[in-house]
Short mmCIF file of C-alpha atoms in Angstrom, two decimals:
data_model
loop_
_atom_site.label_atom_id
_atom_site.label_comp_id
_atom_site.label_asym_id
_atom_site.label_seq_id
_atom_site.Cartn_x
_atom_site.Cartn_y
_atom_site.Cartn_z
CA MET A 1 164.39 -119.90 -41.13
CA THR A 2 164.55 -117.12 -39.49
CA CYS A 3 161.32 -113.79 -39.74
CA PRO A 4 163.46 -110.45 -42.10
CA SER A 5 162.85 -107.96 -38.45
CA PHE A 6 160.48 -105.63 -41.48
CA LEU A 7 157.69 -107.98 -41.90
CA LEU A 8 157.37 -108.10 -37.48
CA ASN A 9 155.35 -106.13 -36.23
CA GLY A 10 155.77 -105.28 -32.49
CA ILE A 11 154.01 -107.20 -30.13
CA SER A 12 153.92 -110.72 -29.30
CA LEU A 13 151.11 -112.73 -29.63
CA LEU A 14 150.32 -113.33 -26.23
CA GLU A 15 148.90 -110.03 -27.04
CA TYR A 16 145.83 -110.77 -29.29
CA GLY A 17 144.45 -112.87 -27.36
CA ALA A 18 143.06 -110.53 -24.79
CA HIS A 19 140.96 -109.30 -27.33
CA TRP A 20 138.34 -111.83 -25.88
CA SER A 21 137.97 -109.00 -23.65
CA ASP A 22 137.43 -106.38 -26.07
CA TYR A 23 133.89 -105.65 -25.26
CA PRO A 24 133.71 -106.15 -21.28
CA HIS A 25 130.33 -105.20 -21.32
CA VAL A 26 129.75 -107.29 -23.70
CA LEU A 27 130.74 -110.18 -21.64
CA ALA A 28 129.36 -109.42 -18.07
CA GLU A 29 125.82 -108.88 -20.19
CA ILE A 30 125.32 -112.82 -20.76
CA THR A 31 124.78 -113.43 -16.50
CA LYS A 32 121.35 -111.09 -17.16
CA ALA A 33 120.55 -113.42 -19.53
CA THR A 34 117.37 -115.41 -17.62
CA SER A 35 117.05 -118.40 -19.94
CA SER A 36 119.67 -121.45 -22.02
CA GLU A 37 118.53 -119.85 -25.24
CA GLU A 38 118.75 -117.00 -24.54
CA ARG A 39 121.83 -117.12 -23.19
CA ILE A 40 123.31 -118.42 -26.20
CA LYS A 41 122.64 -115.99 -27.84
CA PHE A 42 124.18 -113.51 -26.06
CA VAL A 43 127.07 -115.85 -26.17
CA ALA A 44 127.48 -115.94 -29.43
CA ARG A 45 127.12 -111.77 -29.76
CA TRP A 46 130.21 -111.76 -27.40
CA PHE A 47 132.57 -114.31 -29.56
CA VAL A 48 131.24 -112.21 -32.71
CA SER A 49 132.98 -109.53 -30.23
CA THR A 50 135.88 -110.36 -30.43
CA LEU A 51 136.74 -111.17 -33.61
CA TYR A 52 138.00 -108.00 -35.81
CA GLY A 53 139.93 -107.25 -32.73
CA SER A 54 141.48 -110.16 -33.46
CA TYR A 55 141.90 -110.60 -37.08
CA ASN A 56 141.31 -107.83 -38.72
CA LYS A 57 141.68 -104.13 -37.15
CA ARG A 58 145.57 -104.00 -37.94
CA VAL A 59 144.91 -103.69 -40.72
CA ALA A 60 141.70 -102.11 -41.01
CA GLU A 61 142.81 -99.71 -39.16
CA SER A 62 146.41 -99.19 -40.40
CA ASN A 63 148.11 -99.02 -43.82
CA SER A 64 150.18 -101.95 -43.50
CA GLY A 65 148.79 -105.46 -43.96
CA GLU A 66 149.33 -108.35 -41.52
CA LYS A 67 152.25 -108.24 -39.94
CA LYS A 68 153.91 -111.71 -37.57
CA PRO A 69 153.57 -111.23 -34.42
CA PHE A 70 156.99 -112.01 -32.39
CA ASN A 71 157.13 -115.90 -31.17
CA PRO A 72 156.67 -115.42 -27.25
CA ILE A 73 159.26 -117.42 -25.26
CA LEU A 74 158.68 -119.95 -22.84
CA GLY A 75 156.35 -118.96 -19.82
CA GLU A 76 155.65 -115.10 -21.02
CA GLN A 77 153.58 -113.55 -19.91
CA PHE A 78 151.16 -110.31 -20.62
CA LEU A 79 148.81 -109.36 -17.99
CA ALA A 80 145.40 -106.99 -18.93
CA SER A 81 142.76 -105.31 -17.33
CA TRP A 82 139.49 -102.99 -18.93
CA ASP A 83 137.45 -101.02 -16.51
CA ASP A 84 133.21 -100.59 -16.92
CA ALA A 85 131.16 -97.89 -15.66
CA GLU A 86 128.79 -100.90 -14.80
CA TYR A 87 130.30 -104.06 -14.49
CA GLY A 88 133.90 -102.75 -13.45
CA GLU A 89 137.23 -104.55 -13.78
CA THR A 90 137.67 -106.98 -16.69
CA LYS A 91 141.03 -109.24 -16.21
CA PHE A 92 142.98 -111.34 -17.96
CA ILE A 93 146.12 -113.55 -17.80
CA CYS A 94 147.78 -114.84 -20.86
CA GLU A 95 150.74 -117.05 -20.74
CA GLN A 96 152.99 -119.48 -22.74
CA VAL A 97 152.59 -122.82 -21.47
CA SER A 98 154.21 -124.67 -23.72
CA HIS A 99 157.24 -123.79 -26.63
CA HIS A 100 157.67 -127.03 -28.97
CA PRO A 101 154.63 -126.94 -29.92
CA PRO A 102 153.90 -123.00 -29.40
CA VAL A 103 151.26 -123.02 -26.98
CA SER A 104 149.53 -119.80 -24.85
CA ALA A 105 147.18 -120.62 -22.54
CA ILE A 106 144.66 -117.94 -21.42
CA TYR A 107 142.35 -117.04 -18.27
CA PHE A 108 139.65 -113.61 -18.54
CA GLU A 109 137.73 -112.42 -14.96
CA ASN A 110 135.02 -110.59 -13.90
CA ALA A 111 134.46 -110.56 -10.99
CA LYS A 112 131.31 -108.20 -10.24
CA ALA A 113 129.73 -110.18 -12.95
CA GLY A 114 130.76 -113.37 -11.50
CA ILE A 115 132.11 -114.56 -15.14
CA TYR A 116 135.02 -115.93 -16.31
CA GLY A 117 136.68 -118.45 -18.64
CA SER A 118 140.37 -120.40 -19.29
CA GLY A 119 141.02 -121.82 -22.61
CA HIS A 120 144.36 -121.76 -24.99
CA PHE A 121 145.25 -121.38 -29.54
CA SER A 122 148.22 -122.57 -30.70
CA GLN A 123 149.12 -122.45 -34.79
CA LYS A 124 149.25 -124.75 -38.04
CA SER A 125 150.08 -123.74 -41.43
CA LYS A 126 150.60 -123.96 -45.43
CA PHE A 127 150.56 -122.22 -48.38
CA LYS A 128 148.59 -123.30 -50.36
CA ALA A 129 149.16 -120.77 -54.19
CA THR A 130 148.98 -117.59 -52.90
CA THR A 131 147.28 -117.82 -49.43
CA MET A 132 148.32 -119.21 -45.80
CA LYS A 133 145.56 -121.08 -44.21
CA VAL A 134 146.06 -121.47 -39.86
CA VAL A 135 144.46 -124.24 -38.25
CA GLN A 136 143.65 -123.09 -34.88
CA GLU A 137 143.84 -126.01 -32.16
CA GLY A 138 142.38 -125.48 -29.25
CA ARG A 139 139.54 -124.29 -27.11
CA VAL A 140 137.45 -121.40 -24.41
CA THR A 141 134.94 -122.31 -21.27
CA LEU A 142 133.33 -120.20 -20.49
CA ARG A 143 131.46 -120.34 -17.56
CA MET A 144 128.96 -117.89 -14.63
CA LYS A 145 128.27 -118.03 -10.52
CA ASN A 146 124.82 -117.87 -11.63
CA SER A 147 124.18 -120.51 -13.64
CA ASP A 148 124.99 -124.30 -13.95
CA GLU A 149 124.96 -123.64 -17.47
CA PHE A 150 128.93 -123.23 -18.89
CA TYR A 151 129.65 -122.77 -22.17
CA CYS A 152 132.84 -125.55 -24.82
CA LEU A 153 133.91 -122.95 -28.17
CA SER A 154 135.98 -124.24 -30.96
CA LEU A 155 137.89 -121.45 -33.03
CA PRO A 156 137.89 -120.83 -36.15
CA ASP A 157 140.82 -120.85 -39.17
CA LEU A 158 142.55 -118.16 -40.66
CA ASN A 159 143.37 -117.56 -44.09
CA ILE A 160 145.91 -115.14 -44.74
CA CYS A 161 145.67 -114.14 -48.04
CA SER A 162 147.63 -111.19 -51.00
CA ILE A 163 151.60 -112.14 -49.21
CA MET A 164 152.60 -111.65 -52.42
CA SER A 165 150.49 -108.32 -52.74
CA GLY A 166 152.70 -106.67 -49.70
CA LYS A 167 149.59 -106.06 -47.73
CA PRO A 168 148.02 -109.46 -46.04
CA PHE A 169 145.40 -109.30 -44.75
CA LEU A 170 143.26 -112.08 -42.76
CA GLU A 171 139.76 -113.90 -43.19
CA MET A 172 137.89 -116.64 -41.80
CA SER A 173 136.82 -119.72 -42.67
CA SER A 174 135.83 -122.87 -41.77
CA THR A 175 133.06 -123.75 -38.74
CA THR A 176 132.81 -122.65 -35.45
CA PHE A 177 130.86 -124.27 -32.42
CA ILE A 178 129.49 -123.18 -29.57
CA ARG A 179 127.57 -126.06 -27.11
CA SER A 180 126.06 -125.29 -24.22
CA SER A 181 126.16 -128.15 -21.05
CA LYS A 182 122.45 -128.52 -21.28
CA GLY A 183 122.71 -129.39 -24.51
CA TYR A 184 122.34 -125.36 -26.86
CA THR A 185 125.28 -125.21 -29.60
CA ALA A 186 125.84 -122.13 -32.22
CA GLU A 187 126.79 -123.39 -35.51
CA PHE A 188 129.14 -120.30 -37.39
CA HIS A 189 130.06 -120.46 -40.90
CA TRP A 190 132.96 -118.10 -42.65
CA PHE A 191 133.28 -117.64 -45.92
CA THR A 192 135.92 -116.37 -47.32
CA LYS A 193 135.27 -114.05 -50.74
CA PRO A 194 134.63 -115.52 -53.93
CA TRP A 195 137.77 -115.41 -56.59
CA LEU A 196 135.38 -113.13 -59.23
CA TYR A 197 132.54 -111.32 -56.61
CA GLY A 198 131.05 -111.06 -53.67
CA GLU A 199 132.66 -109.57 -50.81
CA TYR A 200 135.29 -109.99 -46.88
CA HIS A 201 134.45 -111.71 -44.12
CA LYS A 202 130.61 -112.90 -44.36
CA PHE A 203 129.60 -114.94 -41.76
CA ASP A 204 126.17 -116.96 -41.06
CA GLY A 205 124.83 -119.67 -38.51
CA LYS A 206 121.88 -120.79 -36.39
CA VAL A 207 121.51 -121.76 -33.28
CA TYR A 208 119.05 -125.31 -31.87
CA LYS A 209 118.85 -127.37 -29.22
CA ASP A 210 120.45 -130.80 -29.45
CA ALA A 211 120.70 -134.21 -27.32
CA ALA A 212 122.80 -135.43 -29.46
CA ALA A 213 126.05 -137.29 -27.90
CA THR A 214 126.99 -136.60 -30.55
CA PHE A 215 127.49 -134.23 -33.71
CA VAL A 216 125.31 -134.93 -37.28
CA GLN A 217 125.55 -132.14 -39.12
CA ASP A 218 121.65 -130.88 -40.05
CA SER A 219 120.66 -133.39 -37.81
CA PRO A 220 116.37 -134.11 -38.16
CA ALA A 221 116.99 -133.97 -34.22
CA GLN A 222 117.72 -130.69 -33.53
CA LYS A 223 115.21 -127.60 -33.78
CA GLN A 224 116.09 -124.72 -34.62
CA LEU A 225 115.76 -121.79 -32.45
CA PHE A 226 117.31 -118.22 -33.90
CA THR A 227 119.60 -117.92 -36.56
CA PHE A 228 122.61 -115.18 -37.68
CA LYS A 229 124.06 -114.05 -41.03
CA GLY A 230 125.95 -111.01 -41.36
CA LYS A 231 129.79 -109.18 -41.54
CA TRP A 232 132.05 -109.91 -38.49
CA VAL A 233 133.85 -107.29 -39.29
CA GLY A 234 130.50 -104.80 -39.64
CA GLU A 235 126.75 -105.66 -38.65
CA SER A 236 125.11 -108.93 -37.78
CA ARG A 237 121.70 -109.96 -37.49
CA VAL A 238 120.06 -112.75 -35.58
CA THR A 239 116.37 -113.84 -36.44
CA ASP A 240 114.10 -115.71 -33.89
CA VAL A 241 113.04 -118.90 -35.43
CA ALA A 242 109.57 -118.93 -34.18
CA THR A 243 108.66 -115.91 -33.89
CA GLY A 244 110.43 -114.16 -37.03
CA GLU A 245 111.21 -111.34 -34.63
CA ASP A 246 115.33 -109.91 -36.13
CA SER A 247 117.04 -107.57 -34.43
CA VAL A 248 121.44 -106.62 -33.74
CA LEU A 249 123.82 -109.59 -32.80
CA PHE A 250 126.32 -107.58 -32.86
CA ASP A 251 128.10 -104.22 -34.73
CA VAL A 252 131.30 -103.77 -34.86
CA GLN A 253 130.83 -99.93 -35.64
CA ALA A 254 128.82 -98.86 -33.33
CA GLN A 255 131.12 -98.42 -30.56
CA PRO A 256 134.91 -98.80 -29.35
CA SER A 257 136.45 -101.21 -28.15
CA ALA A 258 137.31 -101.01 -24.35
CA ASP A 259 140.37 -99.03 -23.89
CA ILE A 260 142.83 -101.65 -22.59
CA ILE A 261 144.72 -100.87 -19.49
CA ILE A 262 148.39 -102.24 -18.94
CA LYS A 263 151.28 -101.01 -17.12
CA PRO A 264 154.20 -99.74 -17.60
CA VAL A 265 156.96 -101.47 -19.16
CA GLY A 266 159.31 -99.77 -16.08
CA GLU A 267 156.62 -101.79 -13.39
CA GLN A 268 156.29 -105.08 -15.75
CA SER A 269 158.02 -107.94 -14.80
CA GLU A 270 160.87 -109.64 -16.49
CA ILE A 271 158.86 -112.79 -18.05
CA GLU A 272 155.94 -109.80 -19.41
CA SER A 273 155.22 -109.80 -23.62
CA ARG A 274 155.85 -105.82 -23.56
CA ARG A 275 159.49 -106.03 -20.82
CA VAL A 276 160.47 -109.29 -23.03
CA TRP A 277 160.29 -107.67 -25.88
CA GLN A 278 161.27 -104.13 -25.60
CA LYS A 279 164.28 -103.64 -27.55
CA VAL A 280 163.16 -104.95 -30.67
CA SER A 281 160.19 -103.22 -30.13
CA GLU A 282 161.97 -100.13 -29.48
CA ALA A 283 164.02 -101.32 -32.58
CA LEU A 284 160.75 -101.64 -35.07
CA ASN A 285 159.21 -98.34 -34.11
CA SER A 286 162.40 -96.34 -35.28
CA GLY A 287 163.01 -99.11 -38.61
CA ASN A 288 166.46 -99.85 -37.33
CA TYR A 289 166.08 -103.16 -39.04
CA ASP A 290 169.54 -104.44 -38.31
CA VAL A 291 169.56 -103.87 -34.45
CA ALA A 292 165.51 -105.35 -34.14
CA SER A 293 167.39 -107.75 -35.05
CA LYS A 294 170.55 -108.89 -33.05
CA GLU A 295 167.60 -108.01 -30.50
CA LYS A 296 165.89 -110.25 -30.76
CA THR A 297 168.18 -112.72 -31.83
CA ALA A 298 169.73 -112.50 -28.21
CA ILE A 299 166.42 -113.26 -26.74
CA GLU A 300 166.05 -116.40 -28.88
CA GLU A 301 169.92 -117.31 -28.41
CA ALA A 302 169.01 -117.03 -24.54
CA GLN A 303 165.73 -119.20 -24.47
CA ARG A 304 167.86 -122.24 -26.98
CA ALA A 305 170.84 -121.86 -23.70
CA LEU A 306 168.42 -122.02 -21.60
CA ARG A 307 166.43 -125.17 -22.86
CA LYS A 308 170.14 -126.40 -23.33
CA THR A 309 170.69 -125.72 -19.42
CA ARG A 310 167.47 -127.09 -17.99
CA ALA A 311 167.82 -130.62 -20.24
CA GLU A 312 171.26 -131.55 -18.77
CA THR A 313 169.69 -130.74 -15.74
CA GLY A 314 166.98 -132.38 -15.91
CA GLU A 315 165.74 -128.92 -14.68
CA GLN A 316 161.78 -130.01 -15.30
CA TRP A 317 160.03 -126.46 -15.94
CA LYS A 318 156.12 -125.94 -15.07
CA PRO A 319 153.90 -123.38 -16.35
CA ALA A 320 152.97 -120.54 -13.22
CA MET A 321 149.43 -120.34 -13.62
CA PHE A 322 147.77 -123.01 -15.30
CA HIS A 323 147.81 -126.82 -15.59
CA TRP A 324 147.03 -128.90 -18.19
CA VAL A 325 144.01 -131.95 -17.04
CA ASP A 326 143.23 -134.38 -20.13
CA ASP A 327 138.93 -134.79 -20.09
CA SER A 328 139.29 -137.68 -18.99
CA SER A 329 140.14 -137.00 -16.15
CA ASP A 330 137.42 -133.90 -16.30
CA GLU A 331 133.44 -133.37 -14.93
CA GLU A 332 131.31 -135.46 -16.48
CA ALA A 333 129.54 -132.01 -18.60
CA ILE A 334 132.68 -130.78 -19.82
CA ARG A 335 133.15 -134.80 -20.76
CA ALA A 336 129.43 -134.83 -22.52
CA CYS A 337 130.50 -131.61 -24.23
CA TYR A 338 133.79 -131.32 -25.73
CA THR A 339 132.97 -134.84 -26.66
CA TYR A 340 130.31 -133.75 -29.05
CA LEU A 341 132.42 -130.61 -30.14
CA TYR A 342 135.28 -133.18 -30.91
CA SER A 343 133.01 -135.31 -33.83
CA ALA A 344 132.62 -132.30 -35.05
CA LYS A 345 135.73 -130.17 -35.24
CA GLU A 346 139.11 -131.83 -33.56
CA SER A 347 141.20 -129.24 -33.42
CA ILE A 348 139.27 -129.30 -30.46
CA GLY A 349 141.84 -131.95 -29.21
CA THR A 350 140.98 -133.05 -25.66
CA GLY A 351 141.92 -131.69 -22.94
CA SER A 352 142.07 -128.65 -21.59
CA TRP A 353 145.06 -125.85 -19.92
CA ILE A 354 142.79 -125.03 -16.79
CA TYR A 355 143.64 -121.37 -14.12
CA ASN A 356 145.52 -123.03 -10.89
CA ASN A 357 142.91 -120.34 -8.83
CA SER A 358 139.94 -120.46 -11.08
CA PRO A 359 136.82 -119.87 -8.63
CA HIS A 360 135.36 -123.00 -10.13
CA LEU A 361 137.88 -125.41 -8.71
CA ALA A 362 137.94 -123.43 -4.88
CA GLU A 363 133.88 -124.23 -5.73
CA GLN A 364 134.15 -128.09 -6.04
CA SER A 365 136.71 -127.72 -3.55
CA ALA A 366 138.76 -130.24 -5.56
CA ALA A 367 142.13 -128.39 -6.99
CA PRO A 368 144.82 -130.74 -6.33
CA SER A 369 147.28 -130.18 -3.94
CA ALA A 370 149.97 -129.34 -6.47
CA TYR A 371 148.16 -126.37 -7.98
CA ALA A 372 147.87 -125.29 -5.03
CA SER A 373 151.46 -124.20 -4.50
CA GLY A 374 152.14 -120.59 -6.33
CA THR A 375 148.73 -120.63 -7.53
CA GLN A 376 147.23 -117.00 -7.99
CA THR A 377 143.76 -115.19 -8.30
CA PRO A 378 144.05 -112.37 -10.80
CA SER A 379 144.41 -109.72 -8.95
CA ASP A 380 147.59 -111.63 -7.30
CA ALA A 381 148.69 -112.39 -11.33
CA PHE A 382 148.12 -108.48 -11.61
CA SER A 383 150.35 -107.30 -7.79
CA THR A 384 153.16 -110.33 -8.14
CA ALA A 385 153.97 -111.24 -11.28
CA PRO A 386 157.26 -110.07 -9.91
CA SER A 387 158.40 -113.09 -8.04
CA SER A 388 155.77 -115.63 -8.98
CA VAL A 389 157.15 -116.77 -12.27
CA LEU A 390 160.90 -116.27 -12.07
#
């Protein structure tokens, strides 16, 4: 069923992934931690900083409710960057690596700080009364060059509320985990507003050391280190269990997110999001929904014809900048991290979409030759996208 044009927000779903880098200095400051205990607290702070832009900002800073983004076409890319006075440039790449089912792969990197991550996300939804429940499938792996410790993250589930009222908004629900390769875990619980009382967008959580191979809820073997509490759209706080010291974890209102830098549409390749959807977005912005529908249909029909041609010729499409690695073939420490998380949240899946030129592959000198042909560094992706993806 085709979504009516007036319900579209004029943005590709790929752009949503860029919120992982809304606060590039928060990401970069993780590398300043001097211990595993401090580092996972910094990682938790960064994760919380990504949530407001991802799930609330579009509604909070506009008069309209949450609207539907464009479904990215296969191979579509979104490239962006941010500048920071202290940490320099952070770059972000997102590619639609699958259309059925729809899967978006992401990569972000701050070369000066030496921190980077790959991940992917997909959504499955179902209606429940006046709410749509969205299960987010996927994961993110965060690495640093100044530490051999890395972090595996699951994704929150979402509720799209007030669909019948005409101004839908998102609430986060269920539980999200961050697991470090040295046995530290951050556990977040997202609360939806009760029917008759309470507040929106609250959460709590904790950080603990757990040497177990699989997750067990509230296991006595977990050594608790910190607790979290607050609002992911406002201020949240962290308390040191040992000392009782309480401090701000993250405060959305205390500082604006960094300005995102995106090439003008005329300088983008034909496969980049804002160029792919340019005519549809322009029609939506001018309120010409008939033209928007026609332009959107033209894009979708062209994709169907392309899929048909590939099927007839036996052409096997491959992503330009990412490749799939099953957990069974990945590093032992990665397998251990995701085995632990899978026992807590199966929506993380059993493998990862990894950026072809991720620094950890070069460090291991283990990138398969099949991936090496046509691979790009983040800088290459920004400078050579037109010739590398078409």
